Amino acid sequence: MPQSHRIAVLPGDGIGPEVMVEALKVLNAVTKSHNFTVEHETYLVGGAAIDATGGPLPEDTVKGCEAAEAILFGSVGGPKWENLPPNIQPERGALLPIRKHFGLYANLRPGVCHPALTHASPVKNELIPNGFNVLCVRELTGGIYFGQPKGIEERNGEPVAIDTMVYAKSEIVRIAKVAFEAAMGRDKRLCSIDKANVLSNSVLWRETVEEVAKDYPEVKLSHLYVDNAAMQIIRRAPDFDVLVTGNLFGDIISDEMAMISGSLGMLPSASLGKTTESGGNFGLFEPSGGSAPDIAGQGIANPIAQILSLAMLLRYSLGQAAAADSIDQAVEKAIGAGFRTGDIFTGAEGEIKVGTTGMGRAILENL
Ligand code: NAD
């Protein structure tokens, strides 16, 4: 009997549904070639859900996600819903409650610059002659964004703002394990980013990461202060393999990685929660970019971020690493053969300009 899985598909708004079509074609092909099955049910989310039901995250969608091993998410939002009250806006009213409901504590954001696309990176080409491939692991549910007390109060006749950075050791242990496990499946190098010269939080962070490291003797662990890390990533991105950091620093460092990678349309992301029956983690997988209303409906969006989000889903939630590898390689080959959507097209010799379906087809042909 082939192994069978179930996932929830939430295409959302803007380019979400267009790029999702291509990801589902890839899913169909890869399940056949690797002999497993994935049942996938599609649910409303974001602006599309507001239009149909009045709210961005219908009960039916939450139930569908609860019955699944993972969520393949497109993107939500757009000008049509921008003036609604904040709590029912597509992003805040759908993505944040999903993260909370499913306890998605680990955010994985690859920062990848393909060797053929180094010209799209704002980093000087001589610093990244062969591109780079870094995975940023960010703690997503703790730290200064959620610590109490929090707020603005009156002290000595003036407003005073308070945010509290709190990390329990158990929170650091679980995110460190995700990062070490990820490093084990890659080049076995992990750089932990903190501010241990100033913050008590970071002292505990560093001690705890060192402790967890004892269970992963094959992984070469290093540490950088966040200010230095921000500079080193620009200067020598190819030297890094996996980065692990807290919520606040990860928010900034993962965006820095995305920026130097060159194109938003190429970058997937994963938010992981509890362990599932297949031994992976329940997770939400989505492109790093948004719904791109400026190009939606034109058939020109790059489907690669969505297709690589599917690859991450197969790897981290369903334990289908071989299928994930073959998708990653097919994307590499399509890029290597010169296929380019508008966001990565430069007009250089050998480039072939394609739309969303053309890029999907090029990847399928290389699977
Ligand atoms: P965006 O990421 O949607 O777009 C930024 C730029 O990148 C645009 O020029 C867009 O055309 C381009 N781009 C993004 N993905 C692309 C792709 N796959 N192929 C080609 N080009 C691509 O960010 P924005 O313009 O700030 O936001 C637009 C909407 O998306 C807003 O409503 C915002 O709230 C929402 N948003 C949603 C998510 C999410 O669903 N997780 C994340 C970010 C923004």
PDB file of C-alpha atoms in Angstrom, residues 31-297:
ATOM      1  CA  THR A  31       3.155  11.536  -5.806  1.00  0.00           C
ATOM      2  CA  LYS A  32       2.948   9.269  -8.871  1.00  0.00           C
ATOM      3  CA  SER A  33       6.704   9.123  -9.407  1.00  0.00           C
ATOM      4  CA  HIS A  34       7.439   8.505  -5.695  1.00  0.00           C
ATOM      5  CA  ASN A  35       4.541   6.139  -5.008  1.00  0.00           C
ATOM      6  CA  PHE A  36       2.534   7.842  -2.273  1.00  0.00           C
ATOM      7  CA  THR A  37      -0.820   9.616  -2.243  1.00  0.00           C
ATOM      8  CA  VAL A  38      -1.863  13.030  -0.936  1.00  0.00           C
ATOM      9  CA  GLU A  39      -5.548  13.845  -0.545  1.00  0.00           C
ATOM     10  CA  HIS A  40      -5.997  17.577  -0.851  1.00  0.00           C
ATOM     11  CA  GLU A  41      -9.101  19.595  -0.111  1.00  0.00           C
ATOM     12  CA  THR A  42      -9.303  23.307  -0.991  1.00  0.00           C
ATOM     13  CA  TYR A  43     -10.676  25.867   1.518  1.00  0.00           C
ATOM     14  CA  LEU A  44     -11.452  29.574   1.520  1.00  0.00           C
ATOM     15  CA  VAL A  45      -9.184  32.047   3.321  1.00  0.00           C
ATOM     16  CA  GLY A  46      -8.455  35.774   3.356  1.00  0.00           C
ATOM     17  CA  GLY A  47     -10.314  38.209   1.116  1.00  0.00           C
ATOM     18  CA  ALA A  48     -11.935  35.380  -0.855  1.00  0.00           C
ATOM     19  CA  ALA A  49     -13.380  34.072   2.424  1.00  0.00           C
ATOM     20  CA  ILE A  50     -14.533  37.555   3.478  1.00  0.00           C
ATOM     21  CA  ASP A  51     -16.427  37.928   0.192  1.00  0.00           C
ATOM     22  CA  ALA A  52     -18.058  34.505   0.498  1.00  0.00           C
ATOM     23  CA  THR A  53     -18.703  34.232   4.252  1.00  0.00           C
ATOM     24  CA  GLY A  54     -18.085  37.626   5.882  1.00  0.00           C
ATOM     25  CA  GLY A  55     -14.893  36.545   7.727  1.00  0.00           C
ATOM     26  CA  PRO A  56     -11.271  35.804   6.688  1.00  0.00           C
ATOM     27  CA  LEU A  57     -11.020  32.409   8.426  1.00  0.00           C
ATOM     28  CA  PRO A  58     -14.263  30.373   8.219  1.00  0.00           C
ATOM     29  CA  GLU A  59     -14.903  27.561  10.721  1.00  0.00           C
ATOM     30  CA  ASP A  60     -14.959  25.095   7.832  1.00  0.00           C
ATOM     31  CA  THR A  61     -11.397  26.093   6.872  1.00  0.00           C
ATOM     32  CA  VAL A  62     -10.117  25.648  10.437  1.00  0.00           C
ATOM     33  CA  LYS A  63     -11.771  22.191  10.630  1.00  0.00           C
ATOM     34  CA  GLY A  64     -10.250  21.200   7.284  1.00  0.00           C
ATOM     35  CA  CYS A  65      -6.801  22.247   8.513  1.00  0.00           C
ATOM     36  CA  GLU A  66      -7.284  20.349  11.790  1.00  0.00           C
ATOM     37  CA  ALA A  67      -8.015  17.179   9.822  1.00  0.00           C
ATOM     38  CA  ALA A  68      -4.832  17.579   7.756  1.00  0.00           C
ATOM     39  CA  GLU A  69      -1.118  16.936   8.326  1.00  0.00           C
ATOM     40  CA  ALA A  70      -0.146  20.275   6.802  1.00  0.00           C
ATOM     41  CA  ILE A  71      -1.492  23.425   5.165  1.00  0.00           C
ATOM     42  CA  LEU A  72      -0.368  24.589   1.734  1.00  0.00           C
ATOM     43  CA  PHE A  73      -1.117  28.308   1.801  1.00  0.00           C
ATOM     44  CA  GLY A  74      -1.091  30.786  -1.096  1.00  0.00           C
ATOM     45  CA  SER A  75      -1.279  34.413  -0.017  1.00  0.00           C
ATOM     46  CA  VAL A  76      -3.959  36.743   1.269  1.00  0.00           C
ATOM     47  CA  GLY A  77      -4.908  40.404   1.058  1.00  0.00           C
ATOM     48  CA  GLY A  78      -5.331  43.144  -1.488  1.00  0.00           C
ATOM     49  CA  PRO A  79      -6.621  46.689  -1.916  1.00  0.00           C
ATOM     50  CA  LYS A  80     -10.274  45.557  -1.845  1.00  0.00           C
ATOM     51  CA  TRP A  81     -10.068  44.611   1.851  1.00  0.00           C
ATOM     52  CA  GLU A  82      -7.516  47.170   3.078  1.00  0.00           C
ATOM     53  CA  ASN A  83     -10.035  49.457   4.774  1.00  0.00           C
ATOM     54  CA  LEU A  84     -11.771  46.794   6.853  1.00  0.00           C
ATOM     55  CA  PRO A  85     -11.285  46.813  10.661  1.00  0.00           C
ATOM     56  CA  PRO A  86      -7.819  45.336  11.481  1.00  0.00           C
ATOM     57  CA  ASN A  87      -9.108  42.144  13.177  1.00  0.00           C
ATOM     58  CA  ILE A  88     -10.998  40.997  10.079  1.00  0.00           C
ATOM     59  CA  GLN A  89      -8.378  42.054   7.536  1.00  0.00           C
ATOM     60  CA  PRO A  90      -7.126  39.092   5.498  1.00  0.00           C
ATOM     61  CA  GLU A  91      -3.588  38.811   6.958  1.00  0.00           C
ATOM     62  CA  ARG A  92      -4.260  39.716  10.560  1.00  0.00           C
ATOM     63  CA  GLY A  93      -7.614  37.933  10.665  1.00  0.00           C
ATOM     64  CA  ALA A  94      -6.447  34.696   9.017  1.00  0.00           C
ATOM     65  CA  LEU A  95      -2.694  34.085   9.243  1.00  0.00           C
ATOM     66  CA  LEU A  96      -2.137  35.169  12.850  1.00  0.00           C
ATOM     67  CA  PRO A  97      -5.078  33.104  14.206  1.00  0.00           C
ATOM     68  CA  ILE A  98      -3.883  30.050  12.224  1.00  0.00           C
ATOM     69  CA  ARG A  99      -0.366  30.412  13.698  1.00  0.00           C
ATOM     70  CA  LYS A 100      -1.852  30.736  17.189  1.00  0.00           C
ATOM     71  CA  HIS A 101      -4.426  27.945  16.800  1.00  0.00           C
ATOM     72  CA  PHE A 102      -1.845  25.437  15.578  1.00  0.00           C
ATOM     73  CA  GLY A 103       1.014  26.627  17.845  1.00  0.00           C
ATOM     74  CA  LEU A 104       3.364  27.219  14.900  1.00  0.00           C
ATOM     75  CA  TYR A 105       6.553  28.088  16.797  1.00  0.00           C
ATOM     76  CA  ALA A 106       9.282  27.558  14.193  1.00  0.00           C
ATOM     77  CA  ASN A 107       9.578  29.710  11.088  1.00  0.00           C
ATOM     78  CA  LEU A 108      11.889  28.361   8.375  1.00  0.00           C
ATOM     79  CA  ARG A 109      12.855  30.759   5.603  1.00  0.00           C
ATOM     80  CA  PRO A 110      15.373  29.674   3.006  1.00  0.00           C
ATOM     81  CA  GLY A 111      17.455  32.488   1.554  1.00  0.00           C
ATOM     82  CA  VAL A 112      18.570  31.046  -1.757  1.00  0.00           C
ATOM     83  CA  CYS A 113      20.305  32.773  -4.618  1.00  0.00           C
ATOM     84  CA  HIS A 114      20.667  30.399  -7.571  1.00  0.00           C
ATOM     85  CA  PRO A 115      24.048  30.469  -9.329  1.00  0.00           C
ATOM     86  CA  ALA A 116      22.299  31.590 -12.532  1.00  0.00           C
ATOM     87  CA  LEU A 117      20.512  34.470 -10.770  1.00  0.00           C
ATOM     88  CA  THR A 118      23.321  36.204  -8.870  1.00  0.00           C
ATOM     89  CA  HIS A 119      22.752  39.317 -10.998  1.00  0.00           C
ATOM     90  CA  ALA A 120      19.335  39.747  -9.331  1.00  0.00           C
ATOM     91  CA  SER A 121      20.960  40.050  -5.889  1.00  0.00           C
ATOM     92  CA  PRO A 122      21.903  43.541  -4.645  1.00  0.00           C
ATOM     93  CA  VAL A 123      25.127  41.974  -3.274  1.00  0.00           C
ATOM     94  CA  LYS A 124      28.236  42.430  -5.465  1.00  0.00           C
ATOM     95  CA  ASN A 125      28.590  39.427  -7.778  1.00  0.00           C
ATOM     96  CA  GLU A 126      32.199  38.792  -6.763  1.00  0.00           C
ATOM     97  CA  LEU A 127      31.020  38.064  -3.192  1.00  0.00           C
ATOM     98  CA  ILE A 128      28.515  35.425  -4.366  1.00  0.00           C
ATOM     99  CA  PRO A 129      30.053  33.927  -7.532  1.00  0.00           C
ATOM    100  CA  ASN A 130      28.069  30.678  -7.114  1.00  0.00           C
ATOM    101  CA  GLY A 131      25.054  32.122  -5.293  1.00  0.00           C
ATOM    102  CA  PHE A 132      24.220  30.875  -1.782  1.00  0.00           C
ATOM    103  CA  ASN A 133      21.766  28.677   0.070  1.00  0.00           C
ATOM    104  CA  VAL A 134      21.038  29.574   3.687  1.00  0.00           C
ATOM    105  CA  LEU A 135      18.148  28.425   5.898  1.00  0.00           C
ATOM    106  CA  CYS A 136      17.001  30.875   8.556  1.00  0.00           C
ATOM    107  CA  VAL A 137      15.191  29.272  11.528  1.00  0.00           C
ATOM    108  CA  ARG A 138      13.276  31.858  13.579  1.00  0.00           C
ATOM    109  CA  GLU A 139      11.410  31.296  16.856  1.00  0.00           C
ATOM    110  CA  LEU A 140       7.897  32.530  16.128  1.00  0.00           C
ATOM    111  CA  THR A 141       5.699  32.480  19.228  1.00  0.00           C
ATOM    112  CA  GLY A 142       7.866  33.850  22.055  1.00  0.00           C
ATOM    113  CA  GLY A 143      10.273  36.671  22.844  1.00  0.00           C
ATOM    114  CA  ILE A 144       9.625  40.398  22.907  1.00  0.00           C
ATOM    115  CA  TYR A 145       6.594  40.349  20.576  1.00  0.00           C
ATOM    116  CA  PHE A 146       4.512  38.430  23.115  1.00  0.00           C
ATOM    117  CA  GLY A 147       6.154  38.950  26.561  1.00  0.00           C
ATOM    118  CA  GLN A 148       4.190  40.598  29.390  1.00  0.00           C
ATOM    119  CA  PRO A 149       3.993  43.291  30.675  1.00  0.00           C
ATOM    120  CA  LYS A 150       3.519  45.220  27.472  1.00  0.00           C
ATOM    121  CA  GLY A 151       1.948  48.601  26.737  1.00  0.00           C
ATOM    122  CA  ILE A 152       2.232  52.358  27.166  1.00  0.00           C
ATOM    123  CA  GLU A 153       1.605  53.900  30.576  1.00  0.00           C
ATOM    124  CA  GLU A 154       2.032  57.236  32.289  1.00  0.00           C
ATOM    125  CA  ARG A 155       5.106  57.617  34.527  1.00  0.00           C
ATOM    126  CA  ASN A 156       6.311  60.880  36.056  1.00  0.00           C
ATOM    127  CA  GLY A 157       3.973  62.837  33.821  1.00  0.00           C
ATOM    128  CA  GLU A 158       5.039  61.323  30.505  1.00  0.00           C
ATOM    129  CA  PRO A 159       4.116  58.232  28.457  1.00  0.00           C
ATOM    130  CA  VAL A 160       6.465  55.279  28.904  1.00  0.00           C
ATOM    131  CA  ALA A 161       6.445  52.281  26.536  1.00  0.00           C
ATOM    132  CA  ILE A 162       7.167  48.783  27.864  1.00  0.00           C
ATOM    133  CA  ASP A 163       7.936  45.568  25.975  1.00  0.00           C
ATOM    134  CA  THR A 164       9.216  42.484  27.741  1.00  0.00           C
ATOM    135  CA  MET A 165      11.527  39.886  26.226  1.00  0.00           C
ATOM    136  CA  VAL A 166      10.839  36.476  27.790  1.00  0.00           C
ATOM    137  CA  TYR A 167      12.159  33.060  26.772  1.00  0.00           C
ATOM    138  CA  ALA A 168      11.663  29.884  28.781  1.00  0.00           C
ATOM    139  CA  LYS A 169      14.429  27.322  28.393  1.00  0.00           C
ATOM    140  CA  SER A 170      11.942  24.811  26.940  1.00  0.00           C
ATOM    141  CA  GLU A 171      11.102  27.259  24.123  1.00  0.00           C
ATOM    142  CA  ILE A 172      14.793  27.606  23.261  1.00  0.00           C
ATOM    143  CA  VAL A 173      15.339  23.849  23.388  1.00  0.00           C
ATOM    144  CA  ARG A 174      12.521  23.095  20.927  1.00  0.00           C
ATOM    145  CA  ILE A 175      13.567  25.719  18.355  1.00  0.00           C
ATOM    146  CA  ALA A 176      17.233  24.675  18.701  1.00  0.00           C
ATOM    147  CA  LYS A 177      16.238  21.064  17.982  1.00  0.00           C
ATOM    148  CA  VAL A 178      14.397  22.125  14.808  1.00  0.00           C
ATOM    149  CA  ALA A 179      17.516  23.994  13.683  1.00  0.00           C
ATOM    150  CA  PHE A 180      19.940  21.138  14.490  1.00  0.00           C
ATOM    151  CA  GLU A 181      17.645  18.638  12.722  1.00  0.00           C
ATOM    152  CA  ALA A 182      17.518  20.923   9.674  1.00  0.00           C
ATOM    153  CA  ALA A 183      21.319  21.236   9.733  1.00  0.00           C
ATOM    154  CA  MET A 184      21.633  17.422   9.874  1.00  0.00           C
ATOM    155  CA  GLY A 185      19.707  17.235   6.581  1.00  0.00           C
ATOM    156  CA  ARG A 186      21.977  19.867   4.981  1.00  0.00           C
ATOM    157  CA  ASP A 187      25.651  20.798   5.349  1.00  0.00           C
ATOM    158  CA  LYS A 188      25.732  20.251   9.160  1.00  0.00           C
ATOM    159  CA  ARG A 189      26.725  23.825  10.046  1.00  0.00           C
ATOM    160  CA  LEU A 190      24.612  25.932  12.410  1.00  0.00           C
ATOM    161  CA  CYS A 191      25.158  29.561  13.406  1.00  0.00           C
ATOM    162  CA  SER A 192      23.158  30.771  16.410  1.00  0.00           C
ATOM    163  CA  ILE A 193      22.482  34.516  16.481  1.00  0.00           C
ATOM    164  CA  ASP A 194      21.958  36.387  19.756  1.00  0.00           C
ATOM    165  CA  LYS A 195      23.013  39.460  21.727  1.00  0.00           C
ATOM    166  CA  ALA A 196      24.613  37.628  24.655  1.00  0.00           C
ATOM    167  CA  ASN A 197      26.910  40.576  25.420  1.00  0.00           C
ATOM    168  CA  VAL A 198      23.863  42.649  26.486  1.00  0.00           C
ATOM    169  CA  LEU A 199      20.690  40.567  26.976  1.00  0.00           C
ATOM    170  CA  SER A 200      20.001  38.000  29.743  1.00  0.00           C
ATOM    171  CA  ASN A 201      17.652  36.310  27.278  1.00  0.00           C
ATOM    172  CA  SER A 202      20.585  35.759  24.956  1.00  0.00           C
ATOM    173  CA  VAL A 203      22.818  34.392  27.743  1.00  0.00           C
ATOM    174  CA  LEU A 204      20.206  31.668  28.393  1.00  0.00           C
ATOM    175  CA  TRP A 205      19.738  31.245  24.631  1.00  0.00           C
ATOM    176  CA  ARG A 206      23.464  30.617  24.040  1.00  0.00           C
ATOM    177  CA  GLU A 207      23.860  28.260  27.045  1.00  0.00           C
ATOM    178  CA  THR A 208      20.814  26.265  25.943  1.00  0.00           C
ATOM    179  CA  VAL A 209      21.864  25.997  22.303  1.00  0.00           C
ATOM    180  CA  GLU A 210      25.277  24.737  23.534  1.00  0.00           C
ATOM    181  CA  GLU A 211      23.485  22.091  25.630  1.00  0.00           C
ATOM    182  CA  VAL A 212      21.290  20.895  22.754  1.00  0.00           C
ATOM    183  CA  ALA A 213      24.426  20.763  20.560  1.00  0.00           C
ATOM    184  CA  LYS A 214      25.698  17.821  22.657  1.00  0.00           C
ATOM    185  CA  ASP A 215      22.988  15.656  21.024  1.00  0.00           C
ATOM    186  CA  TYR A 216      24.235  16.666  17.560  1.00  0.00           C
ATOM    187  CA  PRO A 217      28.030  16.142  17.639  1.00  0.00           C
ATOM    188  CA  GLU A 218      28.198  16.104  13.827  1.00  0.00           C
ATOM    189  CA  VAL A 219      26.880  19.663  13.546  1.00  0.00           C
ATOM    190  CA  LYS A 220      29.498  22.422  13.682  1.00  0.00           C
ATOM    191  CA  LEU A 221      27.990  25.132  15.892  1.00  0.00           C
ATOM    192  CA  SER A 222      29.060  28.783  15.885  1.00  0.00           C
ATOM    193  CA  HIS A 223      27.633  31.950  17.476  1.00  0.00           C
ATOM    194  CA  LEU A 224      27.391  35.533  16.257  1.00  0.00           C
ATOM    195  CA  TYR A 225      26.051  38.674  17.892  1.00  0.00           C
ATOM    196  CA  VAL A 226      23.114  39.916  15.847  1.00  0.00           C
ATOM    197  CA  ASP A 227      24.716  43.216  14.822  1.00  0.00           C
ATOM    198  CA  ASN A 228      27.785  41.379  13.521  1.00  0.00           C
ATOM    199  CA  ALA A 229      25.572  38.723  11.874  1.00  0.00           C
ATOM    200  CA  ALA A 230      23.688  41.422   9.949  1.00  0.00           C
ATOM    201  CA  MET A 231      27.027  42.536   8.456  1.00  0.00           C
ATOM    202  CA  GLN A 232      28.595  39.096   7.912  1.00  0.00           C
ATOM    203  CA  ILE A 233      25.528  37.850   6.000  1.00  0.00           C
ATOM    204  CA  ILE A 234      26.011  40.617   3.435  1.00  0.00           C
ATOM    205  CA  ARG A 235      29.783  40.134   3.244  1.00  0.00           C
ATOM    206  CA  ARG A 236      29.925  36.330   3.118  1.00  0.00           C
ATOM    207  CA  ALA A 237      26.459  34.761   2.668  1.00  0.00           C
ATOM    208  CA  PRO A 238      27.917  31.616   1.006  1.00  0.00           C
ATOM    209  CA  ASP A 239      29.734  30.767   4.296  1.00  0.00           C
ATOM    210  CA  PHE A 240      26.447  30.102   6.125  1.00  0.00           C
ATOM    211  CA  ASP A 241      24.300  26.949   6.104  1.00  0.00           C
ATOM    212  CA  VAL A 242      21.602  27.162   8.834  1.00  0.00           C
ATOM    213  CA  LEU A 243      20.949  30.166  11.110  1.00  0.00           C
ATOM    214  CA  VAL A 244      18.868  29.975  14.289  1.00  0.00           C
ATOM    215  CA  THR A 245      17.618  32.967  16.244  1.00  0.00           C
ATOM    216  CA  GLY A 246      14.788  34.396  18.368  1.00  0.00           C
ATOM    217  CA  ASN A 247      11.630  36.097  17.206  1.00  0.00           C
ATOM    218  CA  LEU A 248      12.801  39.724  17.017  1.00  0.00           C
ATOM    219  CA  PHE A 249      16.233  39.093  15.469  1.00  0.00           C
ATOM    220  CA  GLY A 250      14.767  36.433  13.153  1.00  0.00           C
ATOM    221  CA  ASP A 251      12.157  38.848  11.830  1.00  0.00           C
ATOM    222  CA  ILE A 252      14.918  41.157  10.624  1.00  0.00           C
ATOM    223  CA  ILE A 253      17.587  38.623   9.606  1.00  0.00           C
ATOM    224  CA  SER A 254      15.134  36.528   7.536  1.00  0.00           C
ATOM    225  CA  ASP A 255      14.026  39.630   5.615  1.00  0.00           C
ATOM    226  CA  GLU A 256      17.673  40.552   5.060  1.00  0.00           C
ATOM    227  CA  MET A 257      18.244  37.060   3.623  1.00  0.00           C
ATOM    228  CA  ALA A 258      15.170  37.461   1.358  1.00  0.00           C
ATOM    229  CA  MET A 259      16.378  40.821   0.080  1.00  0.00           C
ATOM    230  CA  ILE A 260      19.876  39.631  -0.839  1.00  0.00           C
ATOM    231  CA  SER A 261      18.430  36.505  -2.500  1.00  0.00           C
ATOM    232  CA  GLY A 262      17.122  38.652  -5.328  1.00  0.00           C
ATOM    233  CA  SER A 263      13.504  37.749  -6.020  1.00  0.00           C
ATOM    234  CA  LEU A 264      10.557  37.340  -3.685  1.00  0.00           C
ATOM    235  CA  GLY A 265       8.867  35.094  -6.242  1.00  0.00           C
ATOM    236  CA  MET A 266      11.488  32.377  -5.610  1.00  0.00           C
ATOM    237  CA  LEU A 267      11.323  32.087  -1.824  1.00  0.00           C
ATOM    238  CA  PRO A 268       9.156  29.627   0.129  1.00  0.00           C
ATOM    239  CA  SER A 269       8.653  29.515   3.900  1.00  0.00           C
ATOM    240  CA  ALA A 270       7.439  27.102   6.550  1.00  0.00           C
ATOM    241  CA  SER A 271       5.916  27.586   9.999  1.00  0.00           C
ATOM    242  CA  LEU A 272       6.096  24.387  12.026  1.00  0.00           C
ATOM    243  CA  GLY A 273       4.208  23.179  15.108  1.00  0.00           C
ATOM    244  CA  LYS A 274       3.711  19.893  16.888  1.00  0.00           C
ATOM    245  CA  THR A 275       4.949  16.497  15.714  1.00  0.00           C
ATOM    246  CA  THR A 276       2.592  14.514  13.467  1.00  0.00           C
ATOM    247  CA  GLU A 277       1.941  10.790  12.994  1.00  0.00           C
ATOM    248  CA  SER A 278       4.348  10.630  10.044  1.00  0.00           C
ATOM    249  CA  GLY A 279       7.106  11.822  12.391  1.00  0.00           C
ATOM    250  CA  GLY A 280       7.238  15.281  10.812  1.00  0.00           C
ATOM    251  CA  ASN A 281       5.797  18.529  12.165  1.00  0.00           C
ATOM    252  CA  PHE A 282       2.350  19.939  11.436  1.00  0.00           C
ATOM    253  CA  GLY A 283       3.062  23.051   9.410  1.00  0.00           C
ATOM    254  CA  LEU A 284       1.880  25.887   7.244  1.00  0.00           C
ATOM    255  CA  PHE A 285       3.829  26.347   4.022  1.00  0.00           C
ATOM    256  CA  GLU A 286       3.592  29.522   1.952  1.00  0.00           C
ATOM    257  CA  PRO A 287       5.533  31.818  -0.356  1.00  0.00           C
ATOM    258  CA  SER A 288       7.532  34.510   1.469  1.00  0.00           C
ATOM    259  CA  GLY A 289       5.887  37.192  -0.671  1.00  0.00           C
ATOM    260  CA  GLY A 290       2.306  38.439  -0.599  1.00  0.00           C
ATOM    261  CA  SER A 291      -0.635  38.377  -3.002  1.00  0.00           C
ATOM    262  CA  ALA A 292       1.079  40.729  -5.504  1.00  0.00           C
ATOM    263  CA  PRO A 293      -2.121  42.565  -6.561  1.00  0.00           C
ATOM    264  CA  ASP A 294      -0.082  44.557  -9.107  1.00  0.00           C
ATOM    265  CA  ILE A 295       0.367  41.456 -11.297  1.00  0.00           C
ATOM    266  CA  ALA A 296      -2.577  39.246 -10.213  1.00  0.00           C
ATOM    267  CA  GLY A 297      -4.755  37.801 -12.985  1.00  0.00           C
TER     268      GLY A 297
END
